[in-house]
Backbone as ProteinMPNN parsed JSONL, in Angstrom:
{"seq_chain_A": "XXXXXXXXXXXXXXXXXXXXXXXXXXXXXXXXXXXXXXXXXXXXXXXXXXXXXXXXXXXXXXXXXXXXXX", "coords_chain_A": {"N_chain_A": [[10.826, 17.442, -1.636], [9.834, 19.535, -3.121], [7.082, 19.337, -2.783], [6.862, 19.925, -0.062], [7.794, 22.582, -0.045], [5.774, 23.731, -1.603], [3.592, 23.416, 0.121], [4.409, 25.141, 2.198], [4.369, 27.601, 0.837], [1.663, 27.913, 0.442], [0.659, 28.371, 2.884], [0.162, 26.086, 4.374], [0.911, 23.492, 6.688], [3.32, 21.013, 7.388], [4.176, 18.406, 9.447], [7.143, 17.017, 9.801], [7.971, 15.009, 11.595], [5.702, 13.574, 12.124], [4.963, 12.574, 9.756], [4.569, 10.216, 7.071], [6.121, 8.357, 4.45], [5.712, 6.977, 1.218], [6.469, 5.043, -1.653], [4.799, 4.743, -4.602], [4.106, 2.415, -7.147], [3.727, 0.736, -10.309], [3.393, -2.69, -10.217], [4.03, -4.23, -12.44], [6.029, -2.969, -13.709], [9.124, -3.558, -13.679], [11.753, -2.213, -13.631], [11.134, 0.207, -12.309], [10.15, -0.742, -9.903], [12.45, -1.919, -8.751], [13.99, 0.375, -8.464], [12.399, 1.861, -6.653], [12.581, 0.174, -4.454], [15.23, 0.499, -3.811], [15.44, 2.982, -2.684], [15.514, 4.221, 0.499], [15.142, 6.253, 2.372], [13.621, 9.503, 2.518], [13.971, 13.045, 2.456], [12.408, 15.484, 4.383], [12.052, 18.758, 4.911], [14.71, 18.764, 5.853], [14.597, 16.624, 7.59], [15.059, 13.225, 7.937], [12.942, 10.764, 6.575], [11.835, 7.511, 6.828], [11.147, 5.4, 4.134], [8.115, 3.794, 3.785], [6.627, 0.509, 3.466], [3.944, 0.126, 3.547], [1.174, 2.206, 4.38], [-1.206, 3.771, 6.582], [-4.056, 5.608, 5.939], [-6.676, 7.623, 6.684], [-8.063, 5.369, 7.612], [-7.642, 3.517, 5.633], [-5.505, 1.152, 4.258], [-2.616, 1.539, 2.357], [-0.395, 0.092, 0.068], [2.88, -0.131, -1.417], [2.625, -1.3, -3.926], [0.068, -0.875, -4.58], [-1.913, -2.795, -4.046], [-3.733, -3.351, -2.079], [-3.662, -5.51, -0.362], [-3.212, -5.762, 2.391]], "CA_chain_A": [[11.089, 18.781, -1.17], [8.95, 20.462, -3.835], [5.765, 19.293, -2.134], [6.992, 20.649, 1.2], [7.857, 24.011, -0.369], [4.44, 24.145, -2.04], [2.786, 23.549, 1.337], [4.818, 26.378, 2.881], [3.92, 28.753, 0.051], [0.202, 28.023, 0.518], [0.368, 28.494, 4.321], [-0.175, 24.8, 4.976], [2.063, 23.038, 7.46], [3.58, 19.583, 7.43], [5.049, 18.047, 10.555], [7.951, 15.896, 9.316], [8.085, 13.921, 12.57], [4.455, 12.815, 12.112], [4.677, 12.237, 8.36], [5.055, 8.958, 6.527], [6.357, 8.421, 3.01], [5.579, 5.712, 0.505], [6.652, 5.136, -3.103], [3.783, 3.957, -5.306], [4.549, 2.05, -8.487], [3.041, -0.362, -10.973], [4.234, -3.871, -10.018], [4.444, -4.799, -13.731], [7.177, -2.199, -14.178], [10.245, -4.057, -12.868], [12.81, -1.224, -13.34], [10.663, 1.175, -11.316], [10.063, -1.47, -8.633], [13.791, -2.036, -8.166], [14.394, 1.722, -8.052], [11.645, 2.195, -5.444], [13.106, -0.626, -3.355], [16.574, 0.96, -3.462], [15.31, 4.231, -1.925], [15.067, 3.869, 1.847], [14.78, 7.458, 3.11], [13.487, 10.78, 1.822], [14.159, 14.156, 3.376], [11.357, 16.497, 4.435], [12.562, 19.854, 5.733], [15.974, 18.277, 6.412], [14.36, 15.503, 8.496], [14.948, 11.983, 7.158], [11.766, 9.922, 6.794], [12.006, 6.183, 6.239], [10.114, 5.02, 3.178], [7.328, 2.681, 4.309], [6.073, -0.39, 2.453], [2.508, 0.37, 3.578], [0.771, 3.26, 5.307], [-2.646, 3.85, 6.839], [-4.537, 6.967, 5.779], [-8.137, 7.658, 6.798], [-8.564, 4.022, 7.822], [-7.364, 2.683, 4.466], [-4.099, 0.793, 4.109], [-2.051, 1.587, 1.008], [0.944, -0.452, -0.032], [3.623, 0.457, -2.538], [2.185, -1.891, -5.187], [-1.354, -0.514, -4.693], [-2.643, -4.061, -4.158], [-4.721, -3.386, -1.001], [-3.627, -6.827, 0.27], [-3.258, -5.672, 3.836]], "C_chain_A": [[10.166, 19.785, -1.868], [7.568, 20.492, -3.208], [5.8, 20.071, -0.825], [7.038, 22.153, 0.954], [6.502, 24.535, -0.824], [3.53, 24.328, -0.829], [3.128, 24.838, 2.076], [4.306, 27.619, 2.155], [2.409, 28.958, 0.104], [-0.28, 28.082, 1.973], [-0.196, 27.225, 4.941], [1.08, 24.278, 5.665], [2.115, 21.522, 7.495], [4.535, 19.331, 8.581], [5.866, 16.826, 10.123], [8.025, 14.731, 10.301], [6.817, 13.066, 12.626], [4.082, 12.341, 10.707], [5.238, 10.881, 8.003], [5.206, 9.117, 5.023], [6.25, 7.03, 2.418], [5.813, 5.98, -0.984], [5.633, 4.211, -3.746], [4.279, 3.652, -6.71], [3.712, 0.893, -9.001], [3.912, -1.604, -10.834], [4.674, -4.538, -11.319], [5.669, -4.097, -14.301], [8.395, -2.534, -13.311], [11.346, -3.022, -12.634], [12.377, -0.219, -12.271], [10.567, 0.507, -9.95], [11.437, -1.571, -7.978], [14.321, -0.666, -7.735], [13.698, 2.102, -6.757], [12.168, 1.419, -4.239], [14.503, -0.169, -2.933], [16.55, 2.269, -2.659], [14.772, 3.875, -0.55], [14.617, 5.066, 2.661], [14.518, 8.604, 2.138], [13.601, 11.87, 2.875], [13.009, 15.144, 3.25], [11.818, 17.561, 5.412], [13.8, 19.418, 6.519], [15.794, 17.181, 7.458], [14.221, 14.229, 7.663], [13.698, 11.197, 7.552], [11.988, 8.607, 6.082], [10.836, 5.908, 5.308], [9.424, 3.763, 3.69], [6.844, 1.788, 3.169], [4.551, -0.315, 2.438], [2.231, 1.446, 4.621], [-0.745, 3.208, 5.481], [-3.041, 5.316, 6.752], [-6.062, 6.927, 5.751], [-8.74, 6.253, 6.881], [-8.305, 3.062, 6.674], [-5.866, 2.415, 4.397], [-3.713, 0.844, 2.637], [-0.678, 0.922, 1.053], [1.586, 0.052, -1.316], [3.199, -0.094, -3.89], [0.7, -1.638, -5.452], [-2.212, -1.777, -4.843], [-3.763, -4.176, -3.126], [-4.762, -4.746, -0.32], [-3.768, -6.762, 1.788], [-4.645, -5.291, 4.247]], "O_chain_A": [[9.764, 20.779, -1.263], [6.95, 21.552, -3.11], [4.859, 20.802, -0.515], [6.39, 22.917, 1.669], [6.118, 25.652, -0.476], [2.775, 25.298, -0.765], [2.231, 25.548, 2.531], [3.861, 28.576, 2.789], [1.925, 30.059, -0.16], [-1.458, 27.873, 2.26], [-0.945, 27.283, 5.916], [2.195, 24.6, 5.254], [1.094, 20.845, 7.615], [5.582, 19.97, 8.679], [5.336, 15.716, 10.083], [8.13, 13.579, 9.88], [6.858, 11.942, 13.127], [3.009, 11.774, 10.501], [6.249, 10.444, 8.554], [4.506, 9.914, 4.399], [6.645, 6.039, 3.034], [5.404, 7.017, -1.507], [5.614, 3.015, -3.458], [4.812, 4.531, -7.389], [3.076, 0.171, -8.234], [5.058, -1.595, -11.281], [5.608, -5.34, -11.303], [6.276, -4.573, -15.26], [8.656, -1.855, -12.318], [11.849, -2.947, -11.514], [13.18, 0.162, -11.419], [10.876, 1.135, -8.938], [11.57, -1.334, -6.777], [15.033, -0.57, -6.736], [14.343, 2.618, -5.845], [12.197, 1.946, -3.127], [14.914, -0.427, -1.802], [17.544, 2.619, -2.024], [13.695, 3.291, -0.437], [13.788, 4.918, 3.559], [15.119, 8.668, 1.066], [13.352, 11.629, 4.056], [12.676, 15.588, 2.151], [11.959, 17.296, 6.605], [13.907, 19.682, 7.716], [16.753, 16.84, 8.15], [13.365, 14.155, 6.782], [13.437, 10.994, 8.737], [12.291, 8.575, 4.889], [9.68, 6.153, 5.653], [10.088, 2.773, 3.997], [6.672, 2.25, 2.041], [3.926, -0.652, 1.432], [2.954, 1.58, 5.608], [-1.465, 2.672, 4.638], [-2.44, 6.168, 7.406], [-6.66, 6.274, 4.895], [-9.789, 5.982, 6.297], [-8.711, 1.901, 6.74], [-5.057, 3.34, 4.469], [-4.389, 0.271, 1.782], [0.105, 1.164, 1.971], [0.91, 0.595, -2.191], [3.392, 0.571, -4.907], [0.146, -2.132, -6.434], [-3.124, -1.82, -5.669], [-4.654, -5.011, -3.278], [-5.791, -5.112, 0.248], [-4.39, -7.636, 2.391], [-4.921, -5.156, 5.439]]}, "name": "protein", "num_of_chains": 1, "seq": "XXXXXXXXXXXXXXXXXXXXXXXXXXXXXXXXXXXXXXXXXXXXXXXXXXXXXXXXXXXXXXXXXXXXXX"}
């Protein structure tokens, strides 16, 4: 929500229906990995967005473990 508010304050716009969310973490950090796996949705401007295991941005696939396997 803080990122969304920052965008609004700087006159940038985010379309929640076209946005994707991903949690990035170090795979060697087991407590953070289990926490990231327990979060399934985040809210952007009151719109729930499902947390993705990988996303494509500018032709590059990112996964939550930053392994670039895909």
